Coordinates of N, CA and C in Angstrom, one line a residue:
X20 N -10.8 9.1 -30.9 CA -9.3 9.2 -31.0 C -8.7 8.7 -29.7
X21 N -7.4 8.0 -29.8 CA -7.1 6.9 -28.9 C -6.3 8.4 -27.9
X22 N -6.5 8.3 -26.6 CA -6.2 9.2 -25.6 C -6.7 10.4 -25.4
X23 N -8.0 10.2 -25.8 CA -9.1 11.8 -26.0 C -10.0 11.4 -25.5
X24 N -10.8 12.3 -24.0 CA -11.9 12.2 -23.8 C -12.7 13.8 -23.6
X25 N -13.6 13.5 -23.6 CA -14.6 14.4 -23.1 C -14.6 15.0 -21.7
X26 N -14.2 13.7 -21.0 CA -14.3 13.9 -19.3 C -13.2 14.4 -19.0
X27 N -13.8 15.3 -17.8 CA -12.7 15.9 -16.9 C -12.5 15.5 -15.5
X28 N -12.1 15.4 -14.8 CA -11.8 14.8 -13.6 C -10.8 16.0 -12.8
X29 N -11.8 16.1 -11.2 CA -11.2 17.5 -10.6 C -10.9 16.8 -9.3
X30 N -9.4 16.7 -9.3 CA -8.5 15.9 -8.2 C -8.0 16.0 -7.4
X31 N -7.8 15.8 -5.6 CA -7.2 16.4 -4.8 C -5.7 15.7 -5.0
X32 N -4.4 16.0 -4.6 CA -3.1 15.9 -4.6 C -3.5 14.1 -4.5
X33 N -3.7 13.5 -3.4 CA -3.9 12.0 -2.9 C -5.0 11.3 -4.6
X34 N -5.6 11.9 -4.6 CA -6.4 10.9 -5.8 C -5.7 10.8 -6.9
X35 N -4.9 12.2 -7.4 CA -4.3 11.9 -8.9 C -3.1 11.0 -8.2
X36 N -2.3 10.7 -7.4 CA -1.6 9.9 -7.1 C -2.3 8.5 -7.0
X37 N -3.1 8.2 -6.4 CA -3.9 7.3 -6.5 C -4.3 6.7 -7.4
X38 N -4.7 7.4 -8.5 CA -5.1 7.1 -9.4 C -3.8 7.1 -10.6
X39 N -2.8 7.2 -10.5 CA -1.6 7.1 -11.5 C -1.5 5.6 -10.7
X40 N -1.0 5.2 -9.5 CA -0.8 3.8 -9.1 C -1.7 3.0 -9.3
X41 N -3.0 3.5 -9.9 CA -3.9 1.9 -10.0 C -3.3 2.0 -11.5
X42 N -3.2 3.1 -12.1 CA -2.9 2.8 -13.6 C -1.6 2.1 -13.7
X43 N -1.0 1.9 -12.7 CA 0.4 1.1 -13.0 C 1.4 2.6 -13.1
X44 N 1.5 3.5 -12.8 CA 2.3 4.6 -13.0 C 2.9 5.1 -11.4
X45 N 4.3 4.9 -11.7 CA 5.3 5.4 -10.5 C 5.7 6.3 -10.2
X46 N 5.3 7.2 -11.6 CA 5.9 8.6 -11.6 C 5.2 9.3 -12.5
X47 N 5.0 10.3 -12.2 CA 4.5 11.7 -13.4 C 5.4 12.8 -13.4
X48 N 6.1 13.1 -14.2 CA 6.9 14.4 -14.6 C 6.2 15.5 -14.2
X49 N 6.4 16.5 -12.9 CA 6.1 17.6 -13.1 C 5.3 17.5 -11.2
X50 N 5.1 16.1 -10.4 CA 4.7 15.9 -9.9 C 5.8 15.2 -8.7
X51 N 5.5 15.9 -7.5 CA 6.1 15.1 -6.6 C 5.5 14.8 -5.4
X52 N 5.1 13.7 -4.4 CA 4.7 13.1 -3.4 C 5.8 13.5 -2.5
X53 N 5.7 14.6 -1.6 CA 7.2 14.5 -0.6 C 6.0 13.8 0.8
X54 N 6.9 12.7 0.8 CA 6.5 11.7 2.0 C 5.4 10.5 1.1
X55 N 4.9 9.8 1.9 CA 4.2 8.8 2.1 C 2.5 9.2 2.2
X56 N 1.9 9.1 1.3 CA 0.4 8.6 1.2 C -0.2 7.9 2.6
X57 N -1.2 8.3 4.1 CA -1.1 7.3 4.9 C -2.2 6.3 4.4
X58 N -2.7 5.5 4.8 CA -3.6 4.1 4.7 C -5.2 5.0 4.8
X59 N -4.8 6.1 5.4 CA -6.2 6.7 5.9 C -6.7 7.7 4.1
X60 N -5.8 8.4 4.0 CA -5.6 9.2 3.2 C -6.1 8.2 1.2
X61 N -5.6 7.3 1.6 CA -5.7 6.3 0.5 C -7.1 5.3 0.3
X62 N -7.4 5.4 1.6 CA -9.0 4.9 1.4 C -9.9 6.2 1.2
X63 N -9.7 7.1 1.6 CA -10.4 8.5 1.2 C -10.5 9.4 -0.3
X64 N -9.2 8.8 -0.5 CA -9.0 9.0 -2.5 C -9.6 8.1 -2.9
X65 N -9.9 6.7 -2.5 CA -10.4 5.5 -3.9 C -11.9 6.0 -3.6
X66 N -12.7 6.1 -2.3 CA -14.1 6.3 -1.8 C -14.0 7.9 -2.8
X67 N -13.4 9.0 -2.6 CA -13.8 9.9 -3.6 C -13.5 9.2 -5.2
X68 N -12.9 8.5 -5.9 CA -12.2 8.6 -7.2 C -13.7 7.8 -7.3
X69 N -14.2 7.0 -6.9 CA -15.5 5.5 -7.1 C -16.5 7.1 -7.2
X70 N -16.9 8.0 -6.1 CA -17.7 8.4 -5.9 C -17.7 9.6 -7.6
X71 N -16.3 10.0 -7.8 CA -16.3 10.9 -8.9 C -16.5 10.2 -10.3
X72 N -16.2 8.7 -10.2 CA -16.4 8.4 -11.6 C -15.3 7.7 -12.3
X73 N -14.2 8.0 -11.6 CA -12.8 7.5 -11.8 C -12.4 6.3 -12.4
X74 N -13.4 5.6 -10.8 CA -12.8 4.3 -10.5 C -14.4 3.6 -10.5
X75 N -14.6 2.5 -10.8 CA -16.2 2.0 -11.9 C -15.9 0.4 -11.2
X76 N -16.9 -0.1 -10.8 CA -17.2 -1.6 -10.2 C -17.8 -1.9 -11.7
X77 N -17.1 -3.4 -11.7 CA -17.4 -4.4 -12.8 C -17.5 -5.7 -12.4
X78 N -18.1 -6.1 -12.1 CA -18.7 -7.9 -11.3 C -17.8 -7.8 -10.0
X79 N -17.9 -7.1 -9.5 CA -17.5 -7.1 -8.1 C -15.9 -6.6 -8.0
X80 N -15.8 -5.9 -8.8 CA -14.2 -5.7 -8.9 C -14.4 -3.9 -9.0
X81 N -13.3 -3.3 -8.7 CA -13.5 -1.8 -9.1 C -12.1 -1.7 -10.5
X82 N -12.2 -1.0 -11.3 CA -10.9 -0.9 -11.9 C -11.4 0.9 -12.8
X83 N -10.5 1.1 -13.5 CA -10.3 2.5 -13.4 C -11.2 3.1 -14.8
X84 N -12.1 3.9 -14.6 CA -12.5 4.2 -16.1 C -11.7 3.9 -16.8
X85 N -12.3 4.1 -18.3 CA -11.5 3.9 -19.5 C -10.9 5.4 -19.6
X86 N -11.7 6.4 -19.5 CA -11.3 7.9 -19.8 C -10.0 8.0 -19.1
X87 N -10.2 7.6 -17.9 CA -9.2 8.5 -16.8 C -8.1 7.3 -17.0
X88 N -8.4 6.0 -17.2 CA -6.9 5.1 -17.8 C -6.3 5.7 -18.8
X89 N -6.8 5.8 -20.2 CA -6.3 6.7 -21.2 C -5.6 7.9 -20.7
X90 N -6.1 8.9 -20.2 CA -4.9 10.5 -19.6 C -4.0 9.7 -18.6
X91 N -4.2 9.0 -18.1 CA -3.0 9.0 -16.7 C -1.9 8.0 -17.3
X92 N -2.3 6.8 -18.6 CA -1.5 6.5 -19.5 C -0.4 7.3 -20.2
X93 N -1.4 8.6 -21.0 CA -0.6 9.6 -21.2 C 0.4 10.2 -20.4
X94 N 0.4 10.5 -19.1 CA 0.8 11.3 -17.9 C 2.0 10.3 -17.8
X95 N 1.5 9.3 -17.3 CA 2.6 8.8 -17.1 C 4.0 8.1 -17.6
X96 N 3.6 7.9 -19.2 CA 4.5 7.3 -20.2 C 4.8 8.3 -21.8
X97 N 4.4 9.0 -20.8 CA 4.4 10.1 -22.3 C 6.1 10.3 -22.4
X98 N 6.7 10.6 -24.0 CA 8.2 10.8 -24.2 C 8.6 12.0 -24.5
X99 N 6.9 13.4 -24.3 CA 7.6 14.6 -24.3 C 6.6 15.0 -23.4
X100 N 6.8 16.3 -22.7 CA 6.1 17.0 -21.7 C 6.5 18.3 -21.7
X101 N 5.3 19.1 -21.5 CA 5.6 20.5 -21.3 C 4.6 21.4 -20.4
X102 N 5.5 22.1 -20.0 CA 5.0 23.2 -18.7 C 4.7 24.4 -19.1
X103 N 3.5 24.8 -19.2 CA 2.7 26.0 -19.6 C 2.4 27.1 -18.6
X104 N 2.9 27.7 -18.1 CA 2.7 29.0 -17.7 C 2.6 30.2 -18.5
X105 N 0.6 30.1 -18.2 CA 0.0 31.6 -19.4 C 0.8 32.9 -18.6
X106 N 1.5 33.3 -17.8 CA 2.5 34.4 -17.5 C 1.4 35.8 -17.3
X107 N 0.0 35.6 -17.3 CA -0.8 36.3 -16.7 C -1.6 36.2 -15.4
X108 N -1.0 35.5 -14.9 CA -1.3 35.4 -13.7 C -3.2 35.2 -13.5
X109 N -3.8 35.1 -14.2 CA -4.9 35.2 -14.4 C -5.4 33.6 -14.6
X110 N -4.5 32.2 -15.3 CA -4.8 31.0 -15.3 C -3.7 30.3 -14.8
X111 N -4.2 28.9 -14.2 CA -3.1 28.1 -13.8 C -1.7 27.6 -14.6
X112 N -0.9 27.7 -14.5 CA 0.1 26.3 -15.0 C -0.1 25.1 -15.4
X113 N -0.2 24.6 -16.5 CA -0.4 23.6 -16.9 C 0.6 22.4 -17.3
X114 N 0.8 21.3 -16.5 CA 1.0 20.2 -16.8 C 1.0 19.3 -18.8
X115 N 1.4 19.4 -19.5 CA 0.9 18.4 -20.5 C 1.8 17.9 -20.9
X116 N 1.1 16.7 -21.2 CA 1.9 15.2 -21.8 C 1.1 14.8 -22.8
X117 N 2.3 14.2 -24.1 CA 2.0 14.2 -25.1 C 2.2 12.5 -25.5
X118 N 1.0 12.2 -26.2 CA 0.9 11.2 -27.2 C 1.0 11.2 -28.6
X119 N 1.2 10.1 -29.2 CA 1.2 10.5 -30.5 C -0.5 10.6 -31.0
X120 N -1.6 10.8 -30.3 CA -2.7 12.0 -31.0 C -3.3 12.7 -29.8
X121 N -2.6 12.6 -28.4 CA -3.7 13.3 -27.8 C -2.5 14.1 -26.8
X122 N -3.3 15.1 -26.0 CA -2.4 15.3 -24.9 C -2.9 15.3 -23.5
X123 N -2.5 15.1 -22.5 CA -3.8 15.1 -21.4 C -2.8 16.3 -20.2
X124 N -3.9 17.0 -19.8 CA -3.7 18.1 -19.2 C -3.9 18.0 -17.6
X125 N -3.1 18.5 -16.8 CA -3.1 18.3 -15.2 C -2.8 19.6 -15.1
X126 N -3.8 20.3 -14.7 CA -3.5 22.1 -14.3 C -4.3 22.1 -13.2
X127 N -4.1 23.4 -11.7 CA -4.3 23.0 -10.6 C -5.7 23.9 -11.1
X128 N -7.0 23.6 -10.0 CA -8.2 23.6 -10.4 C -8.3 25.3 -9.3
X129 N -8.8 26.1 -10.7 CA -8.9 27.7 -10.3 C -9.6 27.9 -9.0
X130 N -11.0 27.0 -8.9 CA -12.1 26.8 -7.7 C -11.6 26.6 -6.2
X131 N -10.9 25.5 -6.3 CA -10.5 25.1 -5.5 C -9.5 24.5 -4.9
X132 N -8.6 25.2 -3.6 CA -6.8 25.1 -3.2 C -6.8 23.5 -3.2
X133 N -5.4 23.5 -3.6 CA -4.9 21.8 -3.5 C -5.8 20.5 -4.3
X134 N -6.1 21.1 -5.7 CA -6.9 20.4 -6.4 C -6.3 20.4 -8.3
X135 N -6.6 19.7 -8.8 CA -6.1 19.3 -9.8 C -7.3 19.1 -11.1
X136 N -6.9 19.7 -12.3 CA -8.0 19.6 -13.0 C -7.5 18.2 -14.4
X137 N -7.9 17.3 -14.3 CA -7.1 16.4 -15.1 C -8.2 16.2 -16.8
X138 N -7.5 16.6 -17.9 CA -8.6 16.5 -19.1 C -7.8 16.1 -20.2
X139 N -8.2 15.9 -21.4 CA -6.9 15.8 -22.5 C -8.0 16.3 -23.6
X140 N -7.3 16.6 -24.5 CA -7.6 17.8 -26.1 C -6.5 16.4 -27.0
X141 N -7.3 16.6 -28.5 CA -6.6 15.8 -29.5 C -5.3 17.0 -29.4
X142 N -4.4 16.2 -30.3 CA -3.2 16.9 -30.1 C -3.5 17.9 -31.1
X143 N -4.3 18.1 -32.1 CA -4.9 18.8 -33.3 C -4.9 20.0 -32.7
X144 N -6.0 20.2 -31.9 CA -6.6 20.7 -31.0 C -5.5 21.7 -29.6
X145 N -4.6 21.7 -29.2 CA -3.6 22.0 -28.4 C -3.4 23.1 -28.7
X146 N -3.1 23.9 -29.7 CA -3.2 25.7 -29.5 C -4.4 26.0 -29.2
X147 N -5.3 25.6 -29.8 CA -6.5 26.1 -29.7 C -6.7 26.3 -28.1
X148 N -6.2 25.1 -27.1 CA -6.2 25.0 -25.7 C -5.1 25.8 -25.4
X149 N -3.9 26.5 -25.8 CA -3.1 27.1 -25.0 C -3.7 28.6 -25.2
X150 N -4.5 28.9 -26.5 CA -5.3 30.1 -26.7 C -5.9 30.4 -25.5
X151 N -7.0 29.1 -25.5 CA -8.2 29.3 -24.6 C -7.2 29.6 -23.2
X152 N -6.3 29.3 -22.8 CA -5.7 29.2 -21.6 C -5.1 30.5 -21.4
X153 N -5.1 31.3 -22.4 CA -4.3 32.8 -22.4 C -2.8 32.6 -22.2
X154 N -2.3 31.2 -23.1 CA -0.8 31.2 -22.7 C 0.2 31.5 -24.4
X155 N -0.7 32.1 -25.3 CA -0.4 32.1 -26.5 C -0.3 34.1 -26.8
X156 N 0.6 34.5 -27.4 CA 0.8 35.7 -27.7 C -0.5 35.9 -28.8
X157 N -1.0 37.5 -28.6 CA -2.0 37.8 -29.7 C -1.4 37.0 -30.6
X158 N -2.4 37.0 -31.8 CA -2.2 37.0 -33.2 C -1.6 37.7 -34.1
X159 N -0.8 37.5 -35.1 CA -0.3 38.4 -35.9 C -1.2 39.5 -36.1
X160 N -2.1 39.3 -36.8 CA -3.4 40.1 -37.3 C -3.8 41.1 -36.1
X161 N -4.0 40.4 -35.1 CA -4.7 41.1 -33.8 C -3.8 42.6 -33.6
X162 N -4.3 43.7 -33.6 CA -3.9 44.9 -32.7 C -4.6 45.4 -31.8
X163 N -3.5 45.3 -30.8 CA -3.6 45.6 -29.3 C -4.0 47.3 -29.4
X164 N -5.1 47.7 -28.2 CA -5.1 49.6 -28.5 C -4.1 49.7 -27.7
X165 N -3.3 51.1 -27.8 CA -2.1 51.8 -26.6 C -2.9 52.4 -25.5
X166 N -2.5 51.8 -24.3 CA -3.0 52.2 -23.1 C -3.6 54.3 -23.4
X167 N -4.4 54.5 -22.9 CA -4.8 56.0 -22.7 C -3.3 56.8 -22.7
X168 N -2.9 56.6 -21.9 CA -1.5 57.9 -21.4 C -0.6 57.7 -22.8
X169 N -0.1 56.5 -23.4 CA 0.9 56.7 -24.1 C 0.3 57.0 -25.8
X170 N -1.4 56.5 -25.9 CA -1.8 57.0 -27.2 C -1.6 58.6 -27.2
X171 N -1.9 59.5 -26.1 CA -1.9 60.8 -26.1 C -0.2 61.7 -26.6
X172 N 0.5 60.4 -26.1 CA 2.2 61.0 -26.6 C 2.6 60.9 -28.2
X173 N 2.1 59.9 -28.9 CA 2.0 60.2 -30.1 C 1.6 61.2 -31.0
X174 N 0.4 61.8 -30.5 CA -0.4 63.0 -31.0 C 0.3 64.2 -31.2

């Protein structure tokens, strides 16, 4: 499915920037660069993005996976976006941008500070991901038990 991969890609602030500019992308909604990227900082993202998978040598050239072209396409030219905060404080905030079949996700990476987790789910598939994310209210069906103290006030 066109804008769906398998791979995930785990990003410092400098590489998903990096890696939106080799995709030809000047902006991502939801993202801001305050200041300037230095020259040092920019050879240290492409040497990690080559080393993570990112970025792929082809006859002496490097250009950008196909996976990670496809999400950062999404990211960056998508015509709707939304900001997921599961409001349990227990998972990140999520980033998503929508395609017409996929969505690709930028949530900050739980493991590790000042890191980015970049992935995409068919758009089919996107509750299922806001479930897994704890950012969806139970289920109809689902009953919650009453905490100890307030079951005992009913009785």
């Amino acid at each position: 499915m066109k804008g769906v991969s398998s791979e995930t890609y785990i990003l410092s602030g400098e590489e998903f920037l990096v890696l939106a500019a080799a995709c030809g992308g000047t902006a991502v909604t939801g993202f801001v660069n305050n200041g300037q990227i230095t020259q040092e900082q920019t050879i240290e993202a492409l040497h990690e993005l080559i080393k993570k998978g990112a970025l792929v040598e082809q006859g002496g050239k490097y250009s950008v996976d196909r996976a990670a072209a496809a999400m950062m396409r999404v990211a960056a030219s998508a015509g709707k976006t939304l900001f997921v905060w599961p409001g349990n404080n227990l998972r990140p905030a999520m980033n998503c941008y929508f395609s017409d079949t996929a969505v690709t996700i930028v949530a900050p990476y739980e493991f590790k500070e000042k890191t980015f987790r970049l992935y995409s789910v068919a758009k089919a598939a996107f509750a299922d991901e806001l479930e897994t994310a704890g950012a969806l209210p139970p289920k109809r069906g689902d009953v919650l038990p009453l905490p100890p103290d307030l079951a005992e006030e009913d009785t």
